[in-house]
Amino acid sequence: MYIVQVAETECPLCRSSSETVDHLFLHCSWSWEVWSGCMQWWGVNSCPNNLIKDWIEGWNGLCPSMNRKGVWNILFFTVVWTIWEARNDLVFKAKEANISLSMDWVKFRVAWWFKTHGCGSEDALTLLLLDIKERCVDKDHKNKSRSGVWDPPVDDELLFNVDGAAKGNPGMSGVGGVLRDARGRILCLFSLFLGFRDSNSAEILAIHKACQLIASKPSLADRTVTLKLLLHGPRGSNSFADSLAKAGSRRQGDRIEWGDL
Ligand SMILES: [Zn+2]
């Protein structure tokens, strides 16, 4: 039997990064397509946190329905399980990892879980029939404040969420940012240490750094890029940039990564 040969630390799903827990279950472009696809059944767009543990903690806050938190929680563990299974099938059985097939498995498993836990055959059937958005999303969800949800840019545009953070004001500070397309794919991220500064200057430098990075890539010259910095209020929609900035304030050595442009 043919077994896929991968370097021990290379992610077998995307083969473009090392296989850490945070990468495999969250940042991997393959895994993130499964997450985004499953969230879009519910009309939810979001972006990955820096760490899987923050993603777990924030998951409940993304649920679009007050009455369907149970299904939403099962969805989380089902996606994690399905990614792990696809990874193992690829590595040990040479089975191609197929995103839409994996999403079908997620749907089936969530529905099956509901059926076997006596939550009503109607629910199970509804989920199997892909009617999730109609049945599981609160009617006023779209009109509600979406402070915890990342709003993607439209069509071909790109969105650069940036932030600056200082521990104390002034204090040890850092900047962070993440550039994504309308599908939520990460095209660039940065997390840099600034030294002793106040938070206002850290925020200005975060914008400056994002502009420098955009200008450094000729392939971005004809793209429309919106820069977003939240000065006040809940940072939910900017939470990834916020966590990169906070990590920057404690960082030794800069982190700048580019995705496929
Ligand atoms: Zn990967």
PDB file of N, CA, C and O in Angstrom, residues 21-70:
ATOM      1  N   VAL A  21      -0.315  21.754  17.214  1.00  0.00           N
ATOM      2  CA  VAL A  21      -1.741  21.592  17.525  1.00  0.00           C
ATOM      3  C   VAL A  21      -2.523  22.796  17.018  1.00  0.00           C
ATOM      4  O   VAL A  21      -3.581  22.660  16.390  1.00  0.00           O
ATOM      5  N   ASP A  22      -1.990  24.018  17.261  1.00  0.00           N
ATOM      6  CA  ASP A  22      -2.698  25.229  16.835  1.00  0.00           C
ATOM      7  C   ASP A  22      -2.811  25.285  15.317  1.00  0.00           C
ATOM      8  O   ASP A  22      -3.817  25.705  14.769  1.00  0.00           O
ATOM      9  N   HIS A  23      -1.755  24.846  14.631  1.00  0.00           N
ATOM     10  CA  HIS A  23      -1.811  24.863  13.164  1.00  0.00           C
ATOM     11  C   HIS A  23      -2.815  23.830  12.647  1.00  0.00           C
ATOM     12  O   HIS A  23      -3.709  24.157  11.881  1.00  0.00           O
ATOM     13  N   LEU A  24      -2.640  22.576  13.069  1.00  0.00           N
ATOM     14  CA  LEU A  24      -3.459  21.499  12.512  1.00  0.00           C
ATOM     15  C   LEU A  24      -4.952  21.755  12.695  1.00  0.00           C
ATOM     16  O   LEU A  24      -5.740  21.601  11.763  1.00  0.00           O
ATOM     17  N   PHE A  25      -5.340  22.165  13.891  1.00  0.00           N
ATOM     18  CA  PHE A  25      -6.773  22.274  14.177  1.00  0.00           C
ATOM     19  C   PHE A  25      -7.354  23.651  13.872  1.00  0.00           C
ATOM     20  O   PHE A  25      -8.562  23.831  13.929  1.00  0.00           O
ATOM     21  N   LEU A  26      -6.508  24.639  13.566  1.00  0.00           N
ATOM     22  CA  LEU A  26      -7.057  25.981  13.412  1.00  0.00           C
ATOM     23  C   LEU A  26      -6.484  26.748  12.230  1.00  0.00           C
ATOM     24  O   LEU A  26      -7.207  27.196  11.351  1.00  0.00           O
ATOM     25  N   HIS A  27      -5.151  26.910  12.186  1.00  0.00           N
ATOM     26  CA  HIS A  27      -4.568  27.813  11.185  1.00  0.00           C
ATOM     27  C   HIS A  27      -4.345  27.173   9.824  1.00  0.00           C
ATOM     28  O   HIS A  27      -4.161  27.867   8.834  1.00  0.00           O
ATOM     29  N   CYS A  28      -4.312  25.855   9.781  1.00  0.00           N
ATOM     30  CA  CYS A  28      -4.100  25.158   8.511  1.00  0.00           C
ATOM     31  C   CYS A  28      -5.182  25.596   7.509  1.00  0.00           C
ATOM     32  O   CYS A  28      -6.366  25.636   7.845  1.00  0.00           O
ATOM     33  N   SER A  29      -4.769  25.926   6.279  1.00  0.00           N
ATOM     34  CA  SER A  29      -5.755  26.409   5.304  1.00  0.00           C
ATOM     35  C   SER A  29      -6.835  25.355   5.049  1.00  0.00           C
ATOM     36  O   SER A  29      -8.011  25.669   4.878  1.00  0.00           O
ATOM     37  N   TRP A  30      -6.459  24.074   5.062  1.00  0.00           N
ATOM     38  CA  TRP A  30      -7.430  22.985   4.856  1.00  0.00           C
ATOM     39  C   TRP A  30      -8.446  22.958   6.008  1.00  0.00           C
ATOM     40  O   TRP A  30      -9.656  22.963   5.789  1.00  0.00           O
ATOM     41  N   SER A  31      -7.923  22.943   7.233  1.00  0.00           N
ATOM     42  CA  SER A  31      -8.807  22.867   8.401  1.00  0.00           C
ATOM     43  C   SER A  31      -9.695  24.102   8.497  1.00  0.00           C
ATOM     44  O   SER A  31     -10.877  24.011   8.833  1.00  0.00           O
ATOM     45  N   TRP A  32      -9.119  25.274   8.174  1.00  0.00           N
ATOM     46  CA  TRP A  32      -9.905  26.493   8.300  1.00  0.00           C
ATOM     47  C   TRP A  32     -11.053  26.524   7.288  1.00  0.00           C
ATOM     48  O   TRP A  32     -12.124  27.053   7.568  1.00  0.00           O
ATOM     49  N   GLU A  33     -10.842  25.897   6.129  1.00  0.00           N
ATOM     50  CA  GLU A  33     -11.958  25.818   5.167  1.00  0.00           C
ATOM     51  C   GLU A  33     -13.103  24.990   5.728  1.00  0.00           C
ATOM     52  O   GLU A  33     -14.268  25.275   5.499  1.00  0.00           O
ATOM     53  N   VAL A  34     -12.759  23.933   6.473  1.00  0.00           N
ATOM     54  CA  VAL A  34     -13.816  23.117   7.088  1.00  0.00           C
ATOM     55  C   VAL A  34     -14.541  23.937   8.161  1.00  0.00           C
ATOM     56  O   VAL A  34     -15.778  23.999   8.195  1.00  0.00           O
ATOM     57  N   TRP A  35     -13.760  24.609   9.024  1.00  0.00           N
ATOM     58  CA  TRP A  35     -14.387  25.463  10.058  1.00  0.00           C
ATOM     59  C   TRP A  35     -15.301  26.510   9.404  1.00  0.00           C
ATOM     60  O   TRP A  35     -16.453  26.679   9.791  1.00  0.00           O
ATOM     61  N   SER A  36     -14.743  27.255   8.408  1.00  0.00           N
ATOM     62  CA  SER A  36     -15.529  28.350   7.818  1.00  0.00           C
ATOM     63  C   SER A  36     -16.786  27.814   7.155  1.00  0.00           C
ATOM     64  O   SER A  36     -17.854  28.405   7.259  1.00  0.00           O
ATOM     65  N   GLY A  37     -16.636  26.682   6.434  1.00  0.00           N
ATOM     66  CA  GLY A  37     -17.795  26.110   5.751  1.00  0.00           C
ATOM     67  C   GLY A  37     -18.883  25.725   6.740  1.00  0.00           C
ATOM     68  O   GLY A  37     -20.064  26.018   6.535  1.00  0.00           O
ATOM     69  N   CYS A  38     -18.484  25.091   7.853  1.00  0.00           N
ATOM     70  CA  CYS A  38     -19.476  24.659   8.849  1.00  0.00           C
ATOM     71  C   CYS A  38     -20.112  25.875   9.531  1.00  0.00           C
ATOM     72  O   CYS A  38     -21.314  25.878   9.812  1.00  0.00           O
ATOM     73  N   MET A  39     -19.319  26.919   9.778  1.00  0.00           N
ATOM     74  CA  MET A  39     -19.885  28.114  10.425  1.00  0.00           C
ATOM     75  C   MET A  39     -20.833  28.837   9.478  1.00  0.00           C
ATOM     76  O   MET A  39     -21.814  29.432   9.906  1.00  0.00           O
ATOM     77  N   GLN A  40     -20.527  28.767   8.174  1.00  0.00           N
ATOM     78  CA  GLN A  40     -21.387  29.469   7.224  1.00  0.00           C
ATOM     79  C   GLN A  40     -22.774  28.833   7.097  1.00  0.00           C
ATOM     80  O   GLN A  40     -23.721  29.497   6.710  1.00  0.00           O
ATOM     81  N   TRP A  41     -22.904  27.540   7.440  1.00  0.00           N
ATOM     82  CA  TRP A  41     -24.252  26.963   7.498  1.00  0.00           C
ATOM     83  C   TRP A  41     -25.121  27.768   8.460  1.00  0.00           C
ATOM     84  O   TRP A  41     -26.328  27.826   8.334  1.00  0.00           O
ATOM     85  N   TRP A  42     -24.475  28.322   9.466  1.00  0.00           N
ATOM     86  CA  TRP A  42     -25.195  29.066  10.512  1.00  0.00           C
ATOM     87  C   TRP A  42     -25.157  30.579  10.234  1.00  0.00           C
ATOM     88  O   TRP A  42     -25.560  31.374  11.078  1.00  0.00           O
ATOM     89  N   GLY A  43     -24.616  30.981   9.107  1.00  0.00           N
ATOM     90  CA  GLY A  43     -24.512  32.398   8.803  1.00  0.00           C
ATOM     91  C   GLY A  43     -23.455  33.101   9.613  1.00  0.00           C
ATOM     92  O   GLY A  43     -23.519  34.314   9.828  1.00  0.00           O
ATOM     93  N   VAL A  44     -22.462  32.367  10.121  1.00  0.00           N
ATOM     94  CA  VAL A  44     -21.428  32.974  10.973  1.00  0.00           C
ATOM     95  C   VAL A  44     -20.105  33.061  10.220  1.00  0.00           C
ATOM     96  O   VAL A  44     -19.666  32.078   9.605  1.00  0.00           O
ATOM     97  N   ASN A  45     -19.510  34.237  10.236  1.00  0.00           N
ATOM     98  CA  ASN A  45     -18.142  34.406   9.727  1.00  0.00           C
ATOM     99  C   ASN A  45     -17.267  34.762  10.914  1.00  0.00           C
ATOM    100  O   ASN A  45     -17.663  35.557  11.748  1.00  0.00           O
ATOM    101  N   SER A  46     -16.104  34.167  10.969  1.00  0.00           N
ATOM    102  CA  SER A  46     -15.186  34.547  12.040  1.00  0.00           C
ATOM    103  C   SER A  46     -13.767  34.330  11.551  1.00  0.00           C
ATOM    104  O   SER A  46     -13.544  34.020  10.393  1.00  0.00           O
ATOM    105  N   CYS A  47     -12.827  34.538  12.439  1.00  0.00           N
ATOM    106  CA  CYS A  47     -11.429  34.309  12.084  1.00  0.00           C
ATOM    107  C   CYS A  47     -10.792  33.506  13.205  1.00  0.00           C
ATOM    108  O   CYS A  47     -11.268  33.535  14.332  1.00  0.00           O
ATOM    109  N   PRO A  48      -9.738  32.773  12.891  1.00  0.00           N
ATOM    110  CA  PRO A  48      -9.141  31.934  13.935  1.00  0.00           C
ATOM    111  C   PRO A  48      -8.410  32.768  14.979  1.00  0.00           C
ATOM    112  O   PRO A  48      -7.784  33.765  14.639  1.00  0.00           O
ATOM    113  N   ASN A  49      -8.506  32.345  16.234  1.00  0.00           N
ATOM    114  CA  ASN A  49      -7.679  32.972  17.271  1.00  0.00           C
ATOM    115  C   ASN A  49      -6.252  32.496  17.090  1.00  0.00           C
ATOM    116  O   ASN A  49      -5.979  31.575  16.332  1.00  0.00           O
ATOM    117  N   ASN A  50      -5.362  33.106  17.833  1.00  0.00           N
ATOM    118  CA  ASN A  50      -3.965  32.721  17.774  1.00  0.00           C
ATOM    119  C   ASN A  50      -3.770  31.293  18.293  1.00  0.00           C
ATOM    120  O   ASN A  50      -3.035  30.506  17.709  1.00  0.00           O
ATOM    121  N   LEU A  51      -4.471  30.968  19.369  1.00  0.00           N
ATOM    122  CA  LEU A  51      -4.304  29.669  20.022  1.00  0.00           C
ATOM    123  C   LEU A  51      -5.622  28.909  20.042  1.00  0.00           C
ATOM    124  O   LEU A  51      -6.678  29.511  20.202  1.00  0.00           O
ATOM    125  N   ILE A  52      -5.536  27.580  19.928  1.00  0.00           N
ATOM    126  CA  ILE A  52      -6.745  26.763  19.927  1.00  0.00           C
ATOM    127  C   ILE A  52      -7.487  26.917  21.253  1.00  0.00           C
ATOM    128  O   ILE A  52      -8.719  26.904  21.306  1.00  0.00           O
ATOM    129  N   LYS A  53      -6.771  27.132  22.350  1.00  0.00           N
ATOM    130  CA  LYS A  53      -7.453  27.261  23.644  1.00  0.00           C
ATOM    131  C   LYS A  53      -8.323  28.528  23.672  1.00  0.00           C
ATOM    132  O   LYS A  53      -9.399  28.533  24.260  1.00  0.00           O
ATOM    133  N   ASP A  54      -7.869  29.600  23.004  1.00  0.00           N
ATOM    134  CA  ASP A  54      -8.698  30.814  22.929  1.00  0.00           C
ATOM    135  C   ASP A  54      -9.895  30.585  22.005  1.00  0.00           C
ATOM    136  O   ASP A  54     -10.974  31.130  22.215  1.00  0.00           O
ATOM    137  N   TRP A  55      -9.676  29.778  20.979  1.00  0.00           N
ATOM    138  CA  TRP A  55     -10.766  29.446  20.050  1.00  0.00           C
ATOM    139  C   TRP A  55     -11.864  28.677  20.787  1.00  0.00           C
ATOM    140  O   TRP A  55     -13.048  28.951  20.633  1.00  0.00           O
ATOM    141  N   ILE A  56     -11.447  27.720  21.633  1.00  0.00           N
ATOM    142  CA  ILE A  56     -12.425  26.950  22.428  1.00  0.00           C
ATOM    143  C   ILE A  56     -13.201  27.905  23.336  1.00  0.00           C
ATOM    144  O   ILE A  56     -14.432  27.857  23.408  1.00  0.00           O
ATOM    145  N   GLU A  57     -12.468  28.793  24.008  1.00  0.00           N
ATOM    146  CA  GLU A  57     -13.121  29.707  24.964  1.00  0.00           C
ATOM    147  C   GLU A  57     -14.087  30.660  24.272  1.00  0.00           C
ATOM    148  O   GLU A  57     -15.114  31.027  24.824  1.00  0.00           O
ATOM    149  N   GLY A  58     -13.749  31.077  23.044  1.00  0.00           N
ATOM    150  CA  GLY A  58     -14.591  32.055  22.362  1.00  0.00           C
ATOM    151  C   GLY A  58     -15.734  31.452  21.559  1.00  0.00           C
ATOM    152  O   GLY A  58     -16.586  32.169  21.042  1.00  0.00           O
ATOM    153  N   TRP A  59     -15.747  30.105  21.455  1.00  0.00           N
ATOM    154  CA  TRP A  59     -16.694  29.447  20.550  1.00  0.00           C
ATOM    155  C   TRP A  59     -18.158  29.759  20.902  1.00  0.00           C
ATOM    156  O   TRP A  59     -18.973  30.065  20.042  1.00  0.00           O
ATOM    157  N   ASN A  60     -18.482  29.674  22.195  1.00  0.00           N
ATOM    158  CA  ASN A  60     -19.858  29.927  22.624  1.00  0.00           C
ATOM    159  C   ASN A  60     -20.359  31.301  22.210  1.00  0.00           C
ATOM    160  O   ASN A  60     -21.520  31.479  21.862  1.00  0.00           O
ATOM    161  N   GLY A  61     -19.449  32.281  22.256  1.00  0.00           N
ATOM    162  CA  GLY A  61     -19.822  33.651  21.928  1.00  0.00           C
ATOM    163  C   GLY A  61     -20.184  33.842  20.461  1.00  0.00           C
ATOM    164  O   GLY A  61     -20.771  34.851  20.086  1.00  0.00           O
ATOM    165  N   LEU A  62     -19.821  32.885  19.620  1.00  0.00           N
ATOM    166  CA  LEU A  62     -20.134  32.994  18.190  1.00  0.00           C
ATOM    167  C   LEU A  62     -21.496  32.394  17.847  1.00  0.00           C
ATOM    168  O   LEU A  62     -21.995  32.579  16.741  1.00  0.00           O
ATOM    169  N   CYS A  63     -22.092  31.656  18.801  1.00  0.00           N
ATOM    170  CA  CYS A  63     -23.352  30.950  18.513  1.00  0.00           C
ATOM    171  C   CYS A  63     -24.449  31.943  18.121  1.00  0.00           C
ATOM    172  O   CYS A  63     -24.712  32.898  18.848  1.00  0.00           O
ATOM    173  N   PRO A  64     -25.083  31.727  16.970  1.00  0.00           N
ATOM    174  CA  PRO A  64     -26.080  32.690  16.498  1.00  0.00           C
ATOM    175  C   PRO A  64     -27.477  32.457  17.060  1.00  0.00           C
ATOM    176  O   PRO A  64     -28.413  33.110  16.646  1.00  0.00           O
ATOM    177  N   SER A  65     -27.642  31.514  17.977  1.00  0.00           N
ATOM    178  CA  SER A  65     -28.974  31.226  18.497  1.00  0.00           C
ATOM    179  C   SER A  65     -28.937  31.005  20.002  1.00  0.00           C
ATOM    180  O   SER A  65     -28.095  30.262  20.505  1.00  0.00           O
ATOM    181  N   MET A  66     -29.860  31.641  20.705  1.00  0.00           N
ATOM    182  CA  MET A  66     -29.944  31.443  22.154  1.00  0.00           C
ATOM    183  C   MET A  66     -30.379  30.018  22.480  1.00  0.00           C
ATOM    184  O   MET A  66     -30.027  29.477  23.517  1.00  0.00           O
ATOM    185  N   ASN A  67     -31.165  29.417  21.597  1.00  0.00           N
ATOM    186  CA  ASN A  67     -31.766  28.113  21.914  1.00  0.00           C
ATOM    187  C   ASN A  67     -30.996  26.928  21.353  1.00  0.00           C
ATOM    188  O   ASN A  67     -31.418  25.794  21.510  1.00  0.00           O
ATOM    189  N   ARG A  68     -29.919  27.182  20.660  1.00  0.00           N
ATOM    190  CA  ARG A  68     -29.241  26.086  19.974  1.00  0.00           C
ATOM    191  C   ARG A  68     -27.793  25.938  20.392  1.00  0.00           C
ATOM    192  O   ARG A  68     -26.966  25.457  19.630  1.00  0.00           O
ATOM    193  N   LYS A  69     -27.501  26.363  21.635  1.00  0.00           N
ATOM    194  CA  LYS A  69     -26.109  26.303  22.088  1.00  0.00           C
ATOM    195  C   LYS A  69     -25.614  24.862  22.165  1.00  0.00           C
ATOM    196  O   LYS A  69     -24.435  24.588  21.994  1.00  0.00           O
ATOM    197  N   GLY A  70     -26.543  23.923  22.433  1.00  0.00           N
ATOM    198  CA  GLY A  70     -26.169  22.508  22.509  1.00  0.00           C
ATOM    199  C   GLY A  70     -25.618  22.014  21.182  1.00  0.00           C
ATOM    200  O   GLY A  70     -24.545  21.407  21.126  1.00  0.00           O
TER     201      GLY A  70
END
